[in-house]
Amino acid sequence: MNLGLTVAQTLATHPLIAILRGVTPDEVLAVADVLVEAGFRAIEVPLNSPQPLESIKRLSTHASPGVAIGAGTVLTVAQADAAADAGAGLILAPNCNPDVIRRTVQRGLFAMPGVATPTEAFAALEAGAHALKLFPADVLGTASVKAWRAVLPTGPGLYVVGGVGVDNLARFRAAGARGAGLGSSLYEPGLPLAELKLRANRLMAAWSQISS
């Protein structure tokens, strides 16, 4: 099975990615169940979380069809391979490393590197990236999204990550963002599941708003 194609299909209809930085293997399934119930279908475990590969492995075994499991903060080819072996279908990074992008594509996974300039964006696409992660989005702002969309190819999606929450999510979408990665505005270690559900529902509603 081509996991990259499956992830692409998931993100086409469910473009919000839940970033679970700091999640542990013992809690990850309960957290994921709350998020899926709220409408999330893409879940990322950053590799600087406790035992991230174990969390990814448990998620990939537990997740229903149509739920994309990702590894984040993937900085090396070795990390990309380890995440793939654990069951991740989506490989995300805060930076643009062509070697990591090419290896991700070779493994049949979906590559979403981080970019902060148009030069990095075009380099990532040349290496085979399927989508781009505009990072940090709160610093680059909606003006960058609009300007980049004018020159980038229309196929690859531009996802905003970093400082994205209920107050600016709709504005980023109106500016042309295809989707968003949601970190501390959604999940923090130790957050009660009831609060996680509330945050998830609010963020889903914010994405659906029509921004003025």
PDB file of C-alpha atoms in Angstrom:
ATOM      1  CA  MET A   1       0.000   0.000   0.000  1.00  0.00           C
ATOM      2  CA  ASN A   2       1.240   3.478  -0.905  1.00  0.00           C
ATOM      3  CA  LEU A   3       0.899   5.338   2.385  1.00  0.00           C
ATOM      4  CA  GLY A   4       1.790   8.626   0.728  1.00  0.00           C
ATOM      5  CA  LEU A   5      -1.226   8.376  -1.566  1.00  0.00           C
ATOM      6  CA  THR A   6      -3.454   7.483   1.376  1.00  0.00           C
ATOM      7  CA  VAL A   7      -2.211  10.518   3.308  1.00  0.00           C
ATOM      8  CA  ALA A   8      -2.814  12.768   0.309  1.00  0.00           C
ATOM      9  CA  GLN A   9      -6.395  11.556   0.101  1.00  0.00           C
ATOM     10  CA  THR A  10      -6.896  12.135   3.826  1.00  0.00           C
ATOM     11  CA  LEU A  11      -5.482  15.660   3.803  1.00  0.00           C
ATOM     12  CA  ALA A  12      -7.599  16.582   0.793  1.00  0.00           C
ATOM     13  CA  THR A  13     -10.730  16.291   2.913  1.00  0.00           C
ATOM     14  CA  HIS A  14      -9.342  16.716   6.458  1.00  0.00           C
ATOM     15  CA  PRO A  15      -6.577  19.350   6.238  1.00  0.00           C
ATOM     16  CA  LEU A  16      -5.963  19.966   9.950  1.00  0.00           C
ATOM     17  CA  ILE A  17      -3.031  18.102  11.483  1.00  0.00           C
ATOM     18  CA  ALA A  18      -2.954  17.486  15.238  1.00  0.00           C
ATOM     19  CA  ILE A  19       0.595  17.897  16.577  1.00  0.00           C
ATOM     20  CA  LEU A  20       1.074  15.899  19.777  1.00  0.00           C
ATOM     21  CA  ARG A  21       4.422  17.208  20.966  1.00  0.00           C
ATOM     22  CA  GLY A  22       5.303  15.607  24.283  1.00  0.00           C
ATOM     23  CA  VAL A  23       2.720  12.832  24.133  1.00  0.00           C
ATOM     24  CA  THR A  24       3.681   9.486  25.684  1.00  0.00           C
ATOM     25  CA  PRO A  25       2.895   5.996  24.371  1.00  0.00           C
ATOM     26  CA  ASP A  26       0.658   5.283  27.359  1.00  0.00           C
ATOM     27  CA  GLU A  27      -1.668   8.193  26.619  1.00  0.00           C
ATOM     28  CA  VAL A  28      -1.452   8.538  22.853  1.00  0.00           C
ATOM     29  CA  LEU A  29      -4.361   6.252  21.959  1.00  0.00           C
ATOM     30  CA  ALA A  30      -6.803   7.975  24.311  1.00  0.00           C
ATOM     31  CA  VAL A  31      -5.718  11.354  22.972  1.00  0.00           C
ATOM     32  CA  ALA A  32      -6.077  10.171  19.380  1.00  0.00           C
ATOM     33  CA  ASP A  33      -9.570   8.817  20.006  1.00  0.00           C
ATOM     34  CA  VAL A  34     -10.728  12.213  21.273  1.00  0.00           C
ATOM     35  CA  LEU A  35      -9.238  13.947  18.237  1.00  0.00           C
ATOM     36  CA  VAL A  36     -10.762  11.530  15.738  1.00  0.00           C
ATOM     37  CA  GLU A  37     -14.152  11.953  17.378  1.00  0.00           C
ATOM     38  CA  ALA A  38     -13.785  15.719  16.950  1.00  0.00           C
ATOM     39  CA  GLY A  39     -13.055  15.319  13.247  1.00  0.00           C
ATOM     40  CA  PHE A  40      -9.258  15.143  12.984  1.00  0.00           C
ATOM     41  CA  ARG A  41      -7.881  12.578  10.568  1.00  0.00           C
ATOM     42  CA  ALA A  42      -4.177  13.468  10.618  1.00  0.00           C
ATOM     43  CA  ILE A  43      -2.120  13.006  13.780  1.00  0.00           C
ATOM     44  CA  GLU A  44       1.564  13.835  14.141  1.00  0.00           C
ATOM     45  CA  VAL A  45       3.946  12.676  16.844  1.00  0.00           C
ATOM     46  CA  PRO A  46       7.104  14.831  16.854  1.00  0.00           C
ATOM     47  CA  LEU A  47      10.273  12.826  17.269  1.00  0.00           C
ATOM     48  CA  ASN A  48      11.364  14.950  20.233  1.00  0.00           C
ATOM     49  CA  SER A  49       8.513  13.478  22.265  1.00  0.00           C
ATOM     50  CA  PRO A  50       9.044  10.657  24.788  1.00  0.00           C
ATOM     51  CA  GLN A  51       9.429   7.311  22.945  1.00  0.00           C
ATOM     52  CA  PRO A  52       7.951   8.754  19.743  1.00  0.00           C
ATOM     53  CA  LEU A  53       8.452   5.676  17.602  1.00  0.00           C
ATOM     54  CA  GLU A  54       6.499   3.564  20.073  1.00  0.00           C
ATOM     55  CA  SER A  55       3.654   6.092  19.977  1.00  0.00           C
ATOM     56  CA  ILE A  56       3.686   6.061  16.173  1.00  0.00           C
ATOM     57  CA  LYS A  57       3.686   2.262  16.141  1.00  0.00           C
ATOM     58  CA  ARG A  58       0.709   2.094  18.487  1.00  0.00           C
ATOM     59  CA  LEU A  59      -1.185   4.707  16.508  1.00  0.00           C
ATOM     60  CA  SER A  60      -0.550   3.020  13.171  1.00  0.00           C
ATOM     61  CA  THR A  61      -1.876  -0.254  14.573  1.00  0.00           C
ATOM     62  CA  HIS A  62      -4.850   1.346  16.329  1.00  0.00           C
ATOM     63  CA  ALA A  63      -5.993   3.906  13.775  1.00  0.00           C
ATOM     64  CA  SER A  64      -9.031   3.335  11.599  1.00  0.00           C
ATOM     65  CA  PRO A  65      -8.628   3.426   7.801  1.00  0.00           C
ATOM     66  CA  GLY A  66      -8.441   7.011   6.588  1.00  0.00           C
ATOM     67  CA  VAL A  67      -6.548   8.289   9.630  1.00  0.00           C
ATOM     68  CA  ALA A  68      -3.054   9.473   8.659  1.00  0.00           C
ATOM     69  CA  ILE A  69      -0.270   8.977  11.183  1.00  0.00           C
ATOM     70  CA  GLY A  70       2.725  11.267  10.908  1.00  0.00           C
ATOM     71  CA  ALA A  71       6.173  11.759  12.371  1.00  0.00           C
ATOM     72  CA  GLY A  72       7.289  15.326  12.987  1.00  0.00           C
ATOM     73  CA  THR A  73      10.641  17.041  13.547  1.00  0.00           C
ATOM     74  CA  VAL A  74      12.251  14.537  11.197  1.00  0.00           C
ATOM     75  CA  LEU A  75      15.734  15.940  10.606  1.00  0.00           C
ATOM     76  CA  THR A  76      17.745  13.039   9.150  1.00  0.00           C
ATOM     77  CA  VAL A  77      17.396  10.220   6.648  1.00  0.00           C
ATOM     78  CA  ALA A  78      17.841   7.717   9.483  1.00  0.00           C
ATOM     79  CA  GLN A  79      14.941   9.290  11.375  1.00  0.00           C
ATOM     80  CA  ALA A  80      12.773   9.149   8.252  1.00  0.00           C
ATOM     81  CA  ASP A  81      13.534   5.437   7.893  1.00  0.00           C
ATOM     82  CA  ALA A  82      12.799   4.781  11.564  1.00  0.00           C
ATOM     83  CA  ALA A  83       9.490   6.628  11.349  1.00  0.00           C
ATOM     84  CA  ALA A  84       8.554   4.707   8.217  1.00  0.00           C
ATOM     85  CA  ASP A  85       9.398   1.407   9.879  1.00  0.00           C
ATOM     86  CA  ALA A  86       7.198   2.384  12.840  1.00  0.00           C
ATOM     87  CA  GLY A  87       4.225   2.900  10.527  1.00  0.00           C
ATOM     88  CA  ALA A  88       4.182   6.624   9.766  1.00  0.00           C
ATOM     89  CA  GLY A  89       2.770   7.640   6.412  1.00  0.00           C
ATOM     90  CA  LEU A  90       3.416  11.364   6.764  1.00  0.00           C
ATOM     91  CA  ILE A  91       6.893  12.807   7.338  1.00  0.00           C
ATOM     92  CA  LEU A  92       7.116  16.417   8.529  1.00  0.00           C
ATOM     93  CA  ALA A  93      10.097  18.614   9.346  1.00  0.00           C
ATOM     94  CA  PRO A  94      10.732  22.177  10.508  1.00  0.00           C
ATOM     95  CA  ASN A  95      13.354  22.587   7.782  1.00  0.00           C
ATOM     96  CA  CYS A  96      14.082  21.811   4.144  1.00  0.00           C
ATOM     97  CA  ASN A  97      16.492  18.886   3.856  1.00  0.00           C
ATOM     98  CA  PRO A  98      16.461  17.526   0.279  1.00  0.00           C
ATOM     99  CA  ASP A  99      17.979  14.204   1.389  1.00  0.00           C
ATOM    100  CA  VAL A 100      15.146  13.628   3.877  1.00  0.00           C
ATOM    101  CA  ILE A 101      12.563  14.614   1.274  1.00  0.00           C
ATOM    102  CA  ARG A 102      13.972  12.262  -1.345  1.00  0.00           C
ATOM    103  CA  ARG A 103      14.199   9.375   1.129  1.00  0.00           C
ATOM    104  CA  THR A 104      10.613   9.965   2.229  1.00  0.00           C
ATOM    105  CA  VAL A 105       9.463   9.794  -1.378  1.00  0.00           C
ATOM    106  CA  GLN A 106      11.551   6.661  -1.976  1.00  0.00           C
ATOM    107  CA  ARG A 107       9.745   4.998   0.947  1.00  0.00           C
ATOM    108  CA  GLY A 108       6.382   5.836  -0.601  1.00  0.00           C
ATOM    109  CA  LEU A 109       5.460   8.310   2.130  1.00  0.00           C
ATOM    110  CA  PHE A 110       4.059  11.842   2.072  1.00  0.00           C
ATOM    111  CA  ALA A 111       6.749  14.510   2.449  1.00  0.00           C
ATOM    112  CA  MET A 112       5.911  17.850   4.081  1.00  0.00           C
ATOM    113  CA  PRO A 113       9.124  19.772   4.851  1.00  0.00           C
ATOM    114  CA  GLY A 114       9.260  23.121   6.589  1.00  0.00           C
ATOM    115  CA  VAL A 115      10.078  26.225   4.559  1.00  0.00           C
ATOM    116  CA  ALA A 116      10.510  29.872   5.507  1.00  0.00           C
ATOM    117  CA  THR A 117      11.450  31.424   2.160  1.00  0.00           C
ATOM    118  CA  PRO A 118      10.358  30.982  -1.473  1.00  0.00           C
ATOM    119  CA  THR A 119      13.860  29.702  -2.262  1.00  0.00           C
ATOM    120  CA  GLU A 120      13.423  26.885   0.275  1.00  0.00           C
ATOM    121  CA  ALA A 121       9.935  26.204  -1.040  1.00  0.00           C
ATOM    122  CA  PHE A 122      11.106  25.686  -4.607  1.00  0.00           C
ATOM    123  CA  ALA A 123      14.077  23.587  -3.437  1.00  0.00           C
ATOM    124  CA  ALA A 124      11.713  21.357  -1.467  1.00  0.00           C
ATOM    125  CA  LEU A 125       9.425  20.880  -4.456  1.00  0.00           C
ATOM    126  CA  GLU A 126      12.381  20.083  -6.693  1.00  0.00           C
ATOM    127  CA  ALA A 127      13.394  17.354  -4.229  1.00  0.00           C
ATOM    128  CA  GLY A 128       9.910  15.847  -4.472  1.00  0.00           C
ATOM    129  CA  ALA A 129       7.942  17.353  -1.569  1.00  0.00           C
ATOM    130  CA  HIS A 130       4.209  16.694  -1.793  1.00  0.00           C
ATOM    131  CA  ALA A 131       3.243  19.716   0.319  1.00  0.00           C
ATOM    132  CA  LEU A 132       4.948  22.576   2.129  1.00  0.00           C
ATOM    133  CA  LYS A 133       4.867  23.544   5.777  1.00  0.00           C
ATOM    134  CA  LEU A 134       5.100  27.324   6.178  1.00  0.00           C
ATOM    135  CA  PHE A 135       6.995  27.665   9.460  1.00  0.00           C
ATOM    136  CA  PRO A 136       6.790  29.654  11.668  1.00  0.00           C
ATOM    137  CA  ALA A 137       3.452  30.831  10.332  1.00  0.00           C
ATOM    138  CA  ASP A 138       2.775  33.434  13.007  1.00  0.00           C
ATOM    139  CA  VAL A 139       6.015  35.221  12.095  1.00  0.00           C
ATOM    140  CA  LEU A 140       5.618  34.957   8.321  1.00  0.00           C
ATOM    141  CA  GLY A 141       1.915  35.887   8.475  1.00  0.00           C
ATOM    142  CA  THR A 142      -0.968  35.812   6.033  1.00  0.00           C
ATOM    143  CA  ALA A 143       0.763  38.224   3.656  1.00  0.00           C
ATOM    144  CA  SER A 144       3.426  35.588   3.011  1.00  0.00           C
ATOM    145  CA  VAL A 145       0.782  32.963   2.286  1.00  0.00           C
ATOM    146  CA  LYS A 146      -0.865  35.223  -0.281  1.00  0.00           C
ATOM    147  CA  ALA A 147       2.426  36.156  -1.949  1.00  0.00           C
ATOM    148  CA  TRP A 148       3.696  32.571  -2.077  1.00  0.00           C
ATOM    149  CA  ARG A 149       0.456  31.247  -3.521  1.00  0.00           C
ATOM    150  CA  ALA A 150       0.893  33.643  -6.437  1.00  0.00           C
ATOM    151  CA  VAL A 151       4.180  32.051  -7.513  1.00  0.00           C
ATOM    152  CA  LEU A 152       4.094  28.447  -6.271  1.00  0.00           C
ATOM    153  CA  PRO A 153       2.611  25.626  -8.366  1.00  0.00           C
ATOM    154  CA  THR A 154      -1.084  25.122  -7.691  1.00  0.00           C
ATOM    155  CA  GLY A 155      -0.787  21.404  -6.938  1.00  0.00           C
ATOM    156  CA  PRO A 156       1.221  21.169  -3.702  1.00  0.00           C
ATOM    157  CA  GLY A 157      -0.603  22.451  -0.656  1.00  0.00           C
ATOM    158  CA  LEU A 158       0.748  25.131   1.652  1.00  0.00           C
ATOM    159  CA  TYR A 159       0.139  24.266   5.322  1.00  0.00           C
ATOM    160  CA  VAL A 160       0.642  26.806   8.089  1.00  0.00           C
ATOM    161  CA  VAL A 161       2.334  25.683  11.314  1.00  0.00           C
ATOM    162  CA  GLY A 162       3.579  27.618  14.333  1.00  0.00           C
ATOM    163  CA  GLY A 163       1.436  29.985  16.355  1.00  0.00           C
ATOM    164  CA  VAL A 164      -1.777  28.964  14.607  1.00  0.00           C
ATOM    165  CA  GLY A 165      -4.974  28.890  16.682  1.00  0.00           C
ATOM    166  CA  VAL A 166      -8.599  29.916  16.874  1.00  0.00           C
ATOM    167  CA  ASP A 167      -7.780  33.614  16.498  1.00  0.00           C
ATOM    168  CA  ASN A 168      -6.017  33.373  13.137  1.00  0.00           C
ATOM    169  CA  LEU A 169      -6.916  30.014  11.602  1.00  0.00           C
ATOM    170  CA  ALA A 170      -9.707  31.355   9.399  1.00  0.00           C
ATOM    171  CA  ARG A 171      -7.531  34.248   8.209  1.00  0.00           C
ATOM    172  CA  PHE A 172      -4.793  31.864   7.113  1.00  0.00           C
ATOM    173  CA  ARG A 173      -7.347  29.791   5.224  1.00  0.00           C
ATOM    174  CA  ALA A 174      -8.735  32.889   3.518  1.00  0.00           C
ATOM    175  CA  ALA A 175      -5.190  33.863   2.522  1.00  0.00           C
ATOM    176  CA  GLY A 176      -4.771  30.567   0.682  1.00  0.00           C
ATOM    177  CA  ALA A 177      -3.495  28.005   3.172  1.00  0.00           C
ATOM    178  CA  ARG A 178      -4.537  24.479   2.207  1.00  0.00           C
ATOM    179  CA  GLY A 179      -4.416  23.327   5.824  1.00  0.00           C
ATOM    180  CA  ALA A 180      -2.724  23.776   9.183  1.00  0.00           C
ATOM    181  CA  GLY A 181      -0.722  21.982  11.822  1.00  0.00           C
ATOM    182  CA  LEU A 182      -1.990  22.689  15.328  1.00  0.00           C
ATOM    183  CA  GLY A 183       0.343  22.272  18.268  1.00  0.00           C
ATOM    184  CA  SER A 184       0.044  23.965  21.654  1.00  0.00           C
ATOM    185  CA  SER A 185      -3.259  25.591  20.684  1.00  0.00           C
ATOM    186  CA  LEU A 186      -4.663  22.045  20.600  1.00  0.00           C
ATOM    187  CA  TYR A 187      -2.545  19.699  22.728  1.00  0.00           C
ATOM    188  CA  GLU A 188      -0.177  20.058  25.658  1.00  0.00           C
ATOM    189  CA  PRO A 189       1.223  17.226  27.799  1.00  0.00           C
ATOM    190  CA  GLY A 190      -1.043  16.494  30.734  1.00  0.00           C
ATOM    191  CA  LEU A 191      -4.042  18.290  29.232  1.00  0.00           C
ATOM    192  CA  PRO A 192      -7.306  16.728  30.472  1.00  0.00           C
ATOM    193  CA  LEU A 193      -9.175  14.911  27.721  1.00  0.00           C
ATOM    194  CA  ALA A 194     -12.264  17.053  28.312  1.00  0.00           C
ATOM    195  CA  GLU A 195     -10.226  20.201  27.621  1.00  0.00           C
ATOM    196  CA  LEU A 196      -8.650  18.571  24.574  1.00  0.00           C
ATOM    197  CA  LYS A 197     -12.107  17.836  23.186  1.00  0.00           C
ATOM    198  CA  LEU A 198     -13.171  21.449  23.764  1.00  0.00           C
ATOM    199  CA  ARG A 199     -10.077  22.814  22.026  1.00  0.00           C
ATOM    200  CA  ALA A 200     -10.447  20.395  19.129  1.00  0.00           C
ATOM    201  CA  ASN A 201     -14.048  21.389  18.539  1.00  0.00           C
ATOM    202  CA  ARG A 202     -13.204  25.096  18.687  1.00  0.00           C
ATOM    203  CA  LEU A 203     -10.381  24.734  16.183  1.00  0.00           C
ATOM    204  CA  MET A 204     -12.547  22.728  13.812  1.00  0.00           C
ATOM    205  CA  ALA A 205     -15.183  25.450  14.002  1.00  0.00           C
ATOM    206  CA  ALA A 206     -12.571  28.187  13.444  1.00  0.00           C
ATOM    207  CA  TRP A 207     -11.318  26.490  10.268  1.00  0.00           C
ATOM    208  CA  SER A 208     -14.868  26.381   8.962  1.00  0.00           C
ATOM    209  CA  GLN A 209     -15.450  30.098   9.494  1.00  0.00           C
ATOM    210  CA  ILE A 210     -15.524  32.510   6.587  1.00  0.00           C
ATOM    211  CA  SER A 211     -12.969  35.171   7.399  1.00  0.00           C
ATOM    212  CA  SER A 212     -13.693  38.775   6.601  1.00  0.00           C
TER     213      SER A 212
END
